Structures are given as C-alpha cells and as structure tokens.
Short mmCIF file of C-alpha atoms in Angstrom, two decimals:
data_model
loop_
_atom_site.label_atom_id
_atom_site.label_comp_id
_atom_site.label_asym_id
_atom_site.label_seq_id
_atom_site.Cartn_x
_atom_site.Cartn_y
_atom_site.Cartn_z
CA MET A 974 199.17 77.83 26.88
CA ASN A 975 199.60 77.06 23.21
CA GLN A 976 197.27 79.30 21.23
CA CYS A 977 197.94 78.04 17.72
CA PHE A 978 194.81 78.51 15.68
CA SER A 979 192.79 75.32 15.65
CA ILE A 980 189.80 76.01 13.45
CA ALA A 981 188.44 72.50 13.73
CA GLN A 982 188.31 72.69 17.51
CA ALA A 983 187.20 76.31 17.77
CA ASN A 984 184.19 75.79 15.52
CA LYS A 985 182.66 73.48 18.12
CA SER A 986 182.54 76.14 20.83
CA SER A 987 180.43 79.12 21.77
CA LEU A 988 181.54 82.63 20.81
CA ASN A 989 183.18 83.36 24.17
CA SER A 990 185.00 80.05 24.57
CA GLU A 991 186.16 79.93 20.96
CA THR A 992 187.67 83.41 21.08
CA ILE A 993 191.44 83.48 20.69
CA TYR A 994 192.60 86.78 22.07
CA PRO A 995 195.45 88.74 20.50
CA ARG A 996 199.02 87.57 20.94
CA LEU A 997 200.34 90.98 19.95
CA ILE A 998 199.48 94.28 21.61
CA VAL A 999 200.06 97.31 19.40
CA ARG A 1000 200.22 100.80 20.87
CA ASP A 1001 201.46 103.82 18.99
CA TYR A 1002 200.34 107.38 18.40
CA LEU A 1003 197.47 106.27 16.15
CA ARG A 1004 196.58 102.76 17.31
CA ASP A 1005 195.72 100.88 20.49
CA SER A 1006 194.81 97.29 19.70
CA SER A 1007 193.33 96.70 23.18
CA ILE A 1008 190.27 98.72 22.10
CA TRP A 1009 189.15 95.63 20.18
CA ASN A 1010 188.61 93.93 23.55
CA SER A 1011 186.46 96.79 24.88
CA PHE A 1012 183.18 95.95 23.17
CA VAL A 1013 180.92 92.93 22.82
CA HIS A 1014 181.74 90.94 19.71
CA ARG A 1015 179.09 89.40 17.48
CA LYS A 1016 179.35 86.23 15.45
CA THR A 1017 178.65 88.06 12.19
CA ASP A 1018 181.30 90.79 12.55
CA ILE A 1019 183.65 91.59 9.66
CA ALA A 1020 187.14 93.10 9.85
CA ILE A 1021 188.49 94.96 6.79
CA ALA A 1022 192.25 95.35 7.12
CA SER A 1023 195.08 96.99 5.25
CA CYS A 1024 198.51 98.32 6.08
CA TYR A 1025 197.36 101.69 4.67
CA LYS A 1026 196.73 103.28 1.26
CA SER A 1027 195.61 99.97 -0.23
CA GLY A 1028 191.92 100.36 -1.01
CA THR A 1029 190.43 100.22 2.48
CA THR A 1030 187.78 102.91 1.93
CA LEU A 1031 186.82 101.42 -1.44
CA THR A 1032 186.39 97.98 0.11
CA GLN A 1033 184.38 99.38 3.02
CA GLN A 1034 182.00 100.91 0.49
CA ILE A 1035 181.75 97.63 -1.43
CA VAL A 1036 180.98 95.68 1.74
CA ASN A 1037 178.46 98.30 2.84
CA LEU A 1038 176.60 98.08 -0.46
CA LEU A 1039 176.66 94.28 -0.38
CA ILE A 1040 175.16 94.25 3.12
CA ASN A 1041 172.88 97.29 3.12
CA GLY A 1042 172.24 97.98 -0.56
CA HIS A 1043 172.62 101.76 -0.18
CA ASP A 1044 174.96 104.46 1.09
CA ASP A 1045 172.45 106.68 2.86
CA PHE A 1046 174.89 107.68 5.57
CA ASP A 1047 176.50 110.99 6.45
CA HIS A 1048 179.99 109.52 6.60
CA LEU A 1049 181.34 106.01 6.12
CA HIS A 1050 183.21 106.28 9.44
CA ASP A 1051 179.86 106.38 11.26
CA LEU A 1052 178.96 103.00 9.81
CA SER A 1053 182.40 101.39 9.71
CA PRO A 1054 184.71 102.87 12.37
CA TRP A 1055 188.46 102.43 12.60
CA VAL A 1056 188.31 100.50 15.86
CA GLU A 1057 191.84 100.87 17.26
CA HIS A 1058 192.24 104.52 16.32
CA THR A 1059 193.22 106.54 19.38
CA GLY A 1060 191.91 109.85 18.04
CA ASP A 1061 188.31 109.12 19.02
CA PRO A 1062 186.98 109.23 22.62
CA LEU A 1063 186.74 105.61 23.75
CA ASP A 1064 183.34 105.85 25.46
CA LYS A 1065 181.73 107.41 22.40
CA LYS A 1066 183.33 104.83 20.12
CA ILE A 1067 182.08 101.89 22.20
CA GLU A 1068 178.59 103.39 22.29
CA GLN A 1069 178.69 103.87 18.52
CA ILE A 1070 179.87 100.30 17.90
CA SER A 1071 177.24 98.81 20.22
CA LYS A 1072 174.44 100.57 18.34
CA LEU A 1073 175.52 99.45 14.87
CA PRO A 1074 173.12 96.98 13.23
CA ASP A 1075 174.20 93.57 11.99
CA ARG A 1076 176.28 92.89 10.02
CA ARG A 1077 178.93 95.16 11.40
CA PHE A 1078 182.07 95.75 9.37
CA PHE A 1079 185.07 97.43 10.93
CA LYS A 1080 188.18 99.08 9.57
CA THR A 1081 191.57 98.10 10.97
CA HIS A 1082 195.23 98.71 10.28
CA LEU A 1083 196.44 95.97 12.63
CA PRO A 1084 198.46 92.85 11.85
CA PHE A 1085 196.43 89.68 12.12
CA GLU A 1086 197.90 88.56 15.43
CA ALA A 1087 196.86 91.84 17.09
CA LEU A 1088 193.17 91.14 16.42
CA PRO A 1089 190.85 88.86 18.39
CA TYR A 1090 190.13 85.72 16.42
CA HIS A 1091 186.66 84.22 15.98
CA PRO A 1092 186.09 81.41 13.45
CA THR A 1093 182.66 82.90 12.69
CA TRP A 1094 184.08 86.31 11.82
CA LYS A 1095 185.14 87.27 8.31
CA TYR A 1096 188.56 88.87 7.82
CA ILE A 1097 189.32 90.75 4.61
CA CYS A 1098 192.82 92.09 4.00
CA LEU A 1099 193.81 94.45 1.18
CA VAL A 1100 197.37 94.21 -0.14
CA ARG A 1101 199.13 96.59 -2.53
CA ASP A 1102 202.62 96.70 -4.00
CA GLY A 1103 204.84 98.53 -1.52
CA ARG A 1104 206.11 100.90 -4.19
CA ASP A 1105 202.57 102.12 -4.80
CA VAL A 1106 201.85 102.21 -1.07
CA GLY A 1107 204.92 104.39 -0.47
CA MET A 1108 203.96 106.76 -3.28
CA SER A 1109 200.38 107.07 -2.07
CA LEU A 1110 201.46 107.51 1.55
CA PHE A 1111 203.79 110.34 0.55
CA ASN A 1112 200.88 112.19 -1.06
CA HIS A 1113 198.67 111.33 1.90
CA VAL A 1114 200.85 112.80 4.66
CA HIS A 1115 201.43 115.95 2.63
CA ALA A 1116 197.72 116.46 1.99
CA LEU A 1117 196.85 117.54 5.53
CA THR A 1118 195.14 120.90 5.79
CA PRO A 1119 197.20 123.72 7.36
CA GLU A 1120 195.04 123.49 10.50
CA ALA A 1121 195.49 119.73 10.82
CA ARG A 1122 199.25 119.99 10.40
CA LEU A 1123 199.44 121.97 13.63
CA THR A 1124 198.10 119.07 15.69
CA SER A 1125 198.72 115.93 13.62
CA PRO A 1126 201.05 113.43 15.33
CA VAL A 1127 202.45 112.64 11.86
CA ASN A 1128 204.47 115.84 12.16
CA LEU A 1129 206.38 114.31 15.07
CA TYR A 1130 208.39 112.50 12.40
CA LYS A 1131 208.68 115.54 10.12
CA PRO A 1132 208.26 113.56 6.87
CA SER A 1133 210.48 114.85 4.10
CA SER A 1134 208.94 116.81 1.23
CA ASP A 1135 211.36 115.03 -1.11
CA PHE A 1136 209.90 111.68 -2.20
CA GLY A 1137 213.28 109.97 -2.48
CA GLU A 1138 214.23 110.90 1.08
CA PHE A 1139 210.76 110.02 2.34
CA TRP A 1140 210.96 106.63 0.62
CA ASP A 1141 214.38 105.74 2.05
CA GLU A 1142 213.17 106.23 5.61
CA TRP A 1143 209.75 104.67 5.09
CA ILE A 1144 211.00 101.50 3.42
CA GLU A 1145 213.39 100.79 6.30
CA THR A 1146 211.28 101.87 9.29
CA GLY A 1147 207.68 102.38 8.20
CA LYS A 1148 207.78 105.97 9.47
CA PRO A 1149 205.68 108.00 9.84
CA TYR A 1150 203.39 104.97 10.28
CA TRP A 1151 204.33 101.29 10.70
CA ASN A 1152 206.31 98.63 8.91
CA PHE A 1153 204.82 97.50 5.60
CA PHE A 1154 206.54 94.11 5.43
CA GLU A 1155 205.65 93.00 8.96
CA PHE A 1156 202.00 93.82 8.38
CA ILE A 1157 201.76 92.01 5.03
CA ASN A 1158 203.52 88.90 6.28
CA SER A 1159 201.22 88.58 9.30
CA TRP A 1160 198.26 88.22 6.94
CA LEU A 1161 200.01 86.03 4.39
CA LEU A 1162 200.67 83.49 7.14
CA VAL A 1163 196.93 82.94 7.64
CA ARG A 1164 195.79 83.06 4.02
CA HIS A 1165 194.74 79.39 4.28
CA PHE A 1166 192.15 80.14 6.97
CA PRO A 1167 188.64 79.63 5.56
CA ASN A 1168 187.42 82.92 7.06
CA VAL A 1169 190.34 85.02 5.76
CA LEU A 1170 190.33 86.60 2.29
CA LEU A 1171 193.28 88.49 0.82
CA ILE A 1172 192.59 90.81 -2.10
CA HIS A 1173 195.24 92.61 -4.12
CA TYR A 1174 194.64 96.24 -5.01
CA ASN A 1175 195.72 95.65 -8.62
CA ASP A 1176 192.99 93.05 -9.04
CA LEU A 1177 190.45 95.25 -7.28
CA ILE A 1178 190.89 98.25 -9.57
CA ASN A 1179 191.60 96.35 -12.80
CA ASP A 1180 188.91 93.67 -12.48
CA LYS A 1181 186.44 94.97 -9.93
CA PRO A 1182 183.50 92.80 -11.14
CA THR A 1183 185.43 89.60 -10.41
CA GLN A 1184 186.61 90.84 -7.01
CA LEU A 1185 183.08 91.98 -6.17
CA GLU A 1186 181.76 88.50 -6.91
CA LYS A 1187 184.56 86.99 -4.83
CA LEU A 1188 183.68 89.23 -1.87
CA ALA A 1189 179.98 88.37 -2.19
CA ARG A 1190 180.75 84.62 -2.14
CA PHE A 1191 183.10 85.03 0.80
CA LEU A 1192 180.47 86.93 2.80
CA LYS A 1193 177.73 84.52 1.61
CA ILE A 1194 175.66 87.33 0.10
CA LYS A 1195 173.59 86.74 -3.03
CA LEU A 1196 174.37 89.18 -5.81
CA ASP A 1197 172.14 89.73 -8.83
CA SER A 1198 173.00 91.72 -11.95
CA HIS A 1199 171.09 94.83 -10.80
CA GLN A 1200 172.91 94.91 -7.46
CA LYS A 1201 176.22 94.32 -9.18
CA ASP A 1202 175.72 97.26 -11.55
CA MET A 1203 174.69 99.50 -8.65
CA ILE A 1204 177.74 98.57 -6.58
CA LEU A 1205 180.13 99.03 -9.50
CA TYR A 1206 178.71 102.50 -10.09
CA LYS A 1207 178.76 103.57 -6.45
CA THR A 1208 182.33 102.36 -5.96
CA SER A 1209 183.71 104.12 -9.02
CA MET A 1210 186.35 106.79 -8.48
CA GLU A 1211 184.06 109.32 -10.15
CA TYR A 1212 181.15 108.59 -7.81
CA MET A 1213 183.24 108.55 -4.64
CA ARG A 1214 184.97 111.81 -5.53
CA GLN A 1215 181.62 113.44 -6.35
CA ASN A 1216 180.39 112.32 -2.93
CA ALA A 1217 183.64 113.05 -1.13
CA GLU A 1218 181.87 114.28 2.01
CA LYS A 1219 180.81 110.67 2.66
CA PHE A 1220 184.31 109.21 2.43
CA GLU A 1221 187.05 111.78 2.97
CA HIS A 1222 188.53 112.85 6.29
CA GLN A 1223 188.14 116.44 7.40
CA ASP A 1224 191.86 116.74 8.16
CA PHE A 1225 192.76 116.42 4.47
CA GLU A 1226 192.44 118.79 1.57
CA LYS A 1227 189.46 118.04 -0.65
CA HIS A 1228 189.99 115.16 -3.09
CA ARG A 1229 193.35 114.34 -1.51
CA PHE A 1230 192.16 111.58 0.86
CA ILE A 1231 190.63 109.79 -2.12
CA TYR A 1232 193.28 110.85 -4.57
CA LYS A 1233 194.11 109.20 -7.90
CA GLY A 1234 193.88 105.53 -6.97
CA THR A 1235 196.30 104.61 -9.76
CA ASN A 1236 199.45 102.49 -9.66
CA GLY A 1237 202.92 102.93 -11.11
CA ARG A 1238 203.40 106.61 -10.27
CA TRP A 1239 206.68 105.70 -8.55
CA GLN A 1240 208.32 104.53 -11.79
CA ASN A 1241 209.95 107.84 -12.70
CA LEU A 1242 210.72 108.78 -9.11
CA LEU A 1243 212.50 105.80 -7.56
CA SER A 1244 216.10 105.13 -8.54
CA ALA A 1245 217.43 101.72 -9.57
CA ARG A 1246 219.09 101.51 -6.15
CA GLN A 1247 215.81 102.16 -4.35
CA ILE A 1248 213.91 99.62 -6.43
CA LYS A 1249 216.61 97.01 -5.80
CA ARG A 1250 216.46 97.71 -2.06
CA TYR A 1251 212.70 97.17 -2.11
CA ASP A 1252 213.09 93.90 -4.00
CA ASN A 1253 215.74 92.71 -1.54
CA LEU A 1254 213.59 93.54 1.48
CA LEU A 1255 210.59 91.86 -0.11
CA ALA A 1256 212.60 88.70 -0.78
CA ARG A 1257 214.00 88.69 2.75
CA LYS A 1258 210.86 89.49 4.71
CA ILE A 1259 208.00 87.97 2.69
CA GLU A 1260 207.42 84.28 2.00
CA PRO A 1261 209.14 83.37 -1.31
CA ASP A 1262 205.94 82.02 -2.86
CA CYS A 1263 204.19 85.35 -2.24
CA THR A 1264 206.64 88.03 -3.36
CA ASN A 1265 205.40 88.19 -6.94
CA TRP A 1266 201.79 88.35 -5.74
CA VAL A 1267 202.56 91.24 -3.37
CA LYS A 1268 203.98 93.20 -6.31
CA ASN A 1269 201.48 92.26 -9.02
CA GLY A 1270 198.42 90.46 -7.67
CA GLY A 1271 196.90 87.57 -9.60
CA THR A 1272 196.95 84.06 -8.17
CA LEU A 1273 198.14 83.79 -4.59
CA ALA A 1274 200.12 80.67 -3.71
CA LYS A 1275 198.29 78.42 -1.29
CA ILE A 1276 199.60 77.02 1.95
CA ILE A 1277 199.54 73.25 1.82
CA TYR A 1278 199.23 71.87 5.34
CA THR A 1279 201.22 68.66 5.72
CA PRO A 1280 200.82 67.05 9.15
CA PRO A 1281 203.89 65.40 10.71
CA GLN A 1282 204.28 61.79 9.63
CA PRO A 1283 204.69 59.20 12.42
CA SER A 1284 207.23 56.43 12.16
CA PRO A 1285 205.99 53.17 10.55
CA SER A 1286 205.78 51.42 13.91
CA THR A 1287 203.41 54.05 15.33
CA ARG A 1288 201.52 54.92 12.14
CA ARG A 1289 197.75 54.96 12.59
CA LYS A 1290 194.79 56.79 11.15
CA PRO A 1291 194.35 60.09 12.99
CA GLU A 1292 191.14 60.76 14.84
CA LYS A 1293 188.94 63.51 13.44
CA SER A 1294 189.51 65.70 16.50
CA GLN A 1295 193.25 65.64 15.86
CA ILE A 1296 193.01 67.28 12.44
CA SER A 1297 193.19 71.05 12.45
CA LEU A 1298 194.34 73.95 10.34
CA ALA A 1299 197.04 75.12 12.68
CA CYS A 1300 199.47 77.96 12.29
CA PRO A 1301 202.72 76.71 13.85
CA ARG A 1302 204.39 80.12 13.65
CA TYR A 1303 202.06 81.53 16.32
CA SER A 1304 203.16 80.03 19.62
CA GLY A 1305 200.74 81.85 21.88
CA ASP A 1306 203.13 84.38 23.34
CA THR A 1307 201.72 87.81 24.05
CA ARG A 1308 204.02 90.59 22.94
CA GLU A 1309 203.64 94.31 23.15
CA VAL A 1310 204.84 96.72 20.51
CA ASN A 1311 205.14 100.41 21.30
CA ARG A 1312 206.13 102.64 18.42
#
C-alpha cells in the first residue's frame, strides 16, 4: 500500500485511521523505534527531534515553559522522556507516559520516517552544523563519569581521545552514534508539512526571542511580554547550569552534559582536508538548496509542490480531494535498520 503522506486526506479522519505508521524501524544499542507504538497517542502530542547535540534540552525547556509556565519538576526527563531510549524499563516508561498531562512533549533522536505520523501532532526538529555537532559530540562522549564508562555502550566503539581521529570516523559512519546526514535529510524532506518546524541551532542561540515567538506561533500558544521575559531567563545558559540537576544526566560529569553551547570550536582543530570532506559529503547527501542552511541557519529554502501536468487533451480542473501535500520519496516500504 502506498503510504505517501497525504495531509489533505488524513485531516478528514479520526486519530486511529489517520495514523501513518513508521516506514523505518530503527534498533541499535540506544534506540528502539517500535516503543513509539507501545503507548496510546493523543492528538495534542509534540515530538522534539534532533540528531544529537543540537539544542534538544534547551528546546524541551522552552516548550515546557510555553505550555506549563514553570519548571517545577525534579528532572526534565520526567516530564519529557526520550521515548525510544532502550536504557529505561519499558513498562515503567509506558506508565510514565500515560500519566503525563496534556500537552505532552517527547524527546526523540529518530529520523522522521521512523516516527508515527499524525497530522494533529506537532514535530519540531533542531538542526546544527555538522562541524559543531561533531565537536560537541566529542566532548559529550568523553564526559562520562568513571562509573558510567564501565557500563556505557558507547565504549563498545572505543571513541578516540584525539579529536581528528574521532572526527574522521564519525563523519563517515556516525559512530559511536548514528549518521548525521541521513538524519538531517529525513527531516529536510518534510519541511513543507504544516505541522513540521525546523529550527537551526545558530538561530536559536543568536536570536532566541525570534525563535521563541516562532515556536509559540507554531504551537498556537499566546505569548505576552512577561512570559517571554521569563522564558528567556529560564532558558539562558547561566540559569540552566545553575539548575543543572533539572537538566543534566547522572552519567555525565557536572556541567559537561550542558557544556558551552557555543559554535565554531572546531575551527582550529579540523584540517583543510577534513573541512573539505565535510563539505563534499554535505553536497552529496543533502538537498542542494539546503546545504548552506545546514551550515549557517537563516532562511530555509521551501519545497514548491508542482503536481504533474496532464496532456492538453486530458487537462481538467482537479477535484479538491485530489490535491495533497505528498512526499513522493516515501513509497511506503517498511525497512529495518540495525546498527
């Protein structure tokens, strides 16, 4: 069955019948995408996605403050769990998710086609220049506490302590996690969907007020000046580091999970050869109109949907039911990826 995304048709259905289930199954040592099918979905659910090290925790806090107006929680994970993470007991996770109040907002590191699709859901994806992602990931995997290093599956790959060596393997394979380019492209392909919002990390940290307003509009949440000031304060690096116990993971050294949050630290560490290799991979694997945006942010090129034109002899005005925002690159096949 063809499962191209037809928003116009899906919007007419109930939640169950309009659901388009994942075409891609992802299973690796950190993720199992099938967990997303293990709990009852709600029409108001929100998915906050990133490849990794791209502002996920910051955006979770922004969305929390937009919805709830406070951060009176012990840990952000309790309010916004990483759904597909295999490190948590499944029964406890499902119980936790079922008890969360509306609106629920979940963390994910899955490509778009590995998530269930609901036209009433909101999907937010954070994107960051791969050079900054690689630099931040290097610091991340080497920030595990001595105790966590003994059991962390990351150590299966024995990531190099030399950034240049680490980079060369990561840029080609995604190790010790998953491929950066495949993830980014999966979300770029659906950037025209009305319930999908892509935000670049550069824009988020350099012009947070504008991105905050954009998120509020996307989620249809009214934002006054008092709320805006409160959210900007409680999403500052200073505030989040002062309240690290709410945001950081216990497996990481203090202030290393939320580290510097700055860009460009790769500039004196990557060679000209390594930068050229990144540019070549970006040009080869990412849509040409989007490569500059992936590196710098700013204005993201739109997808212009042009329906096939019939021959003059058969030309007629299409019926309303025939018009849809379809994604022809998704043919409905279900694939499984084990890494």
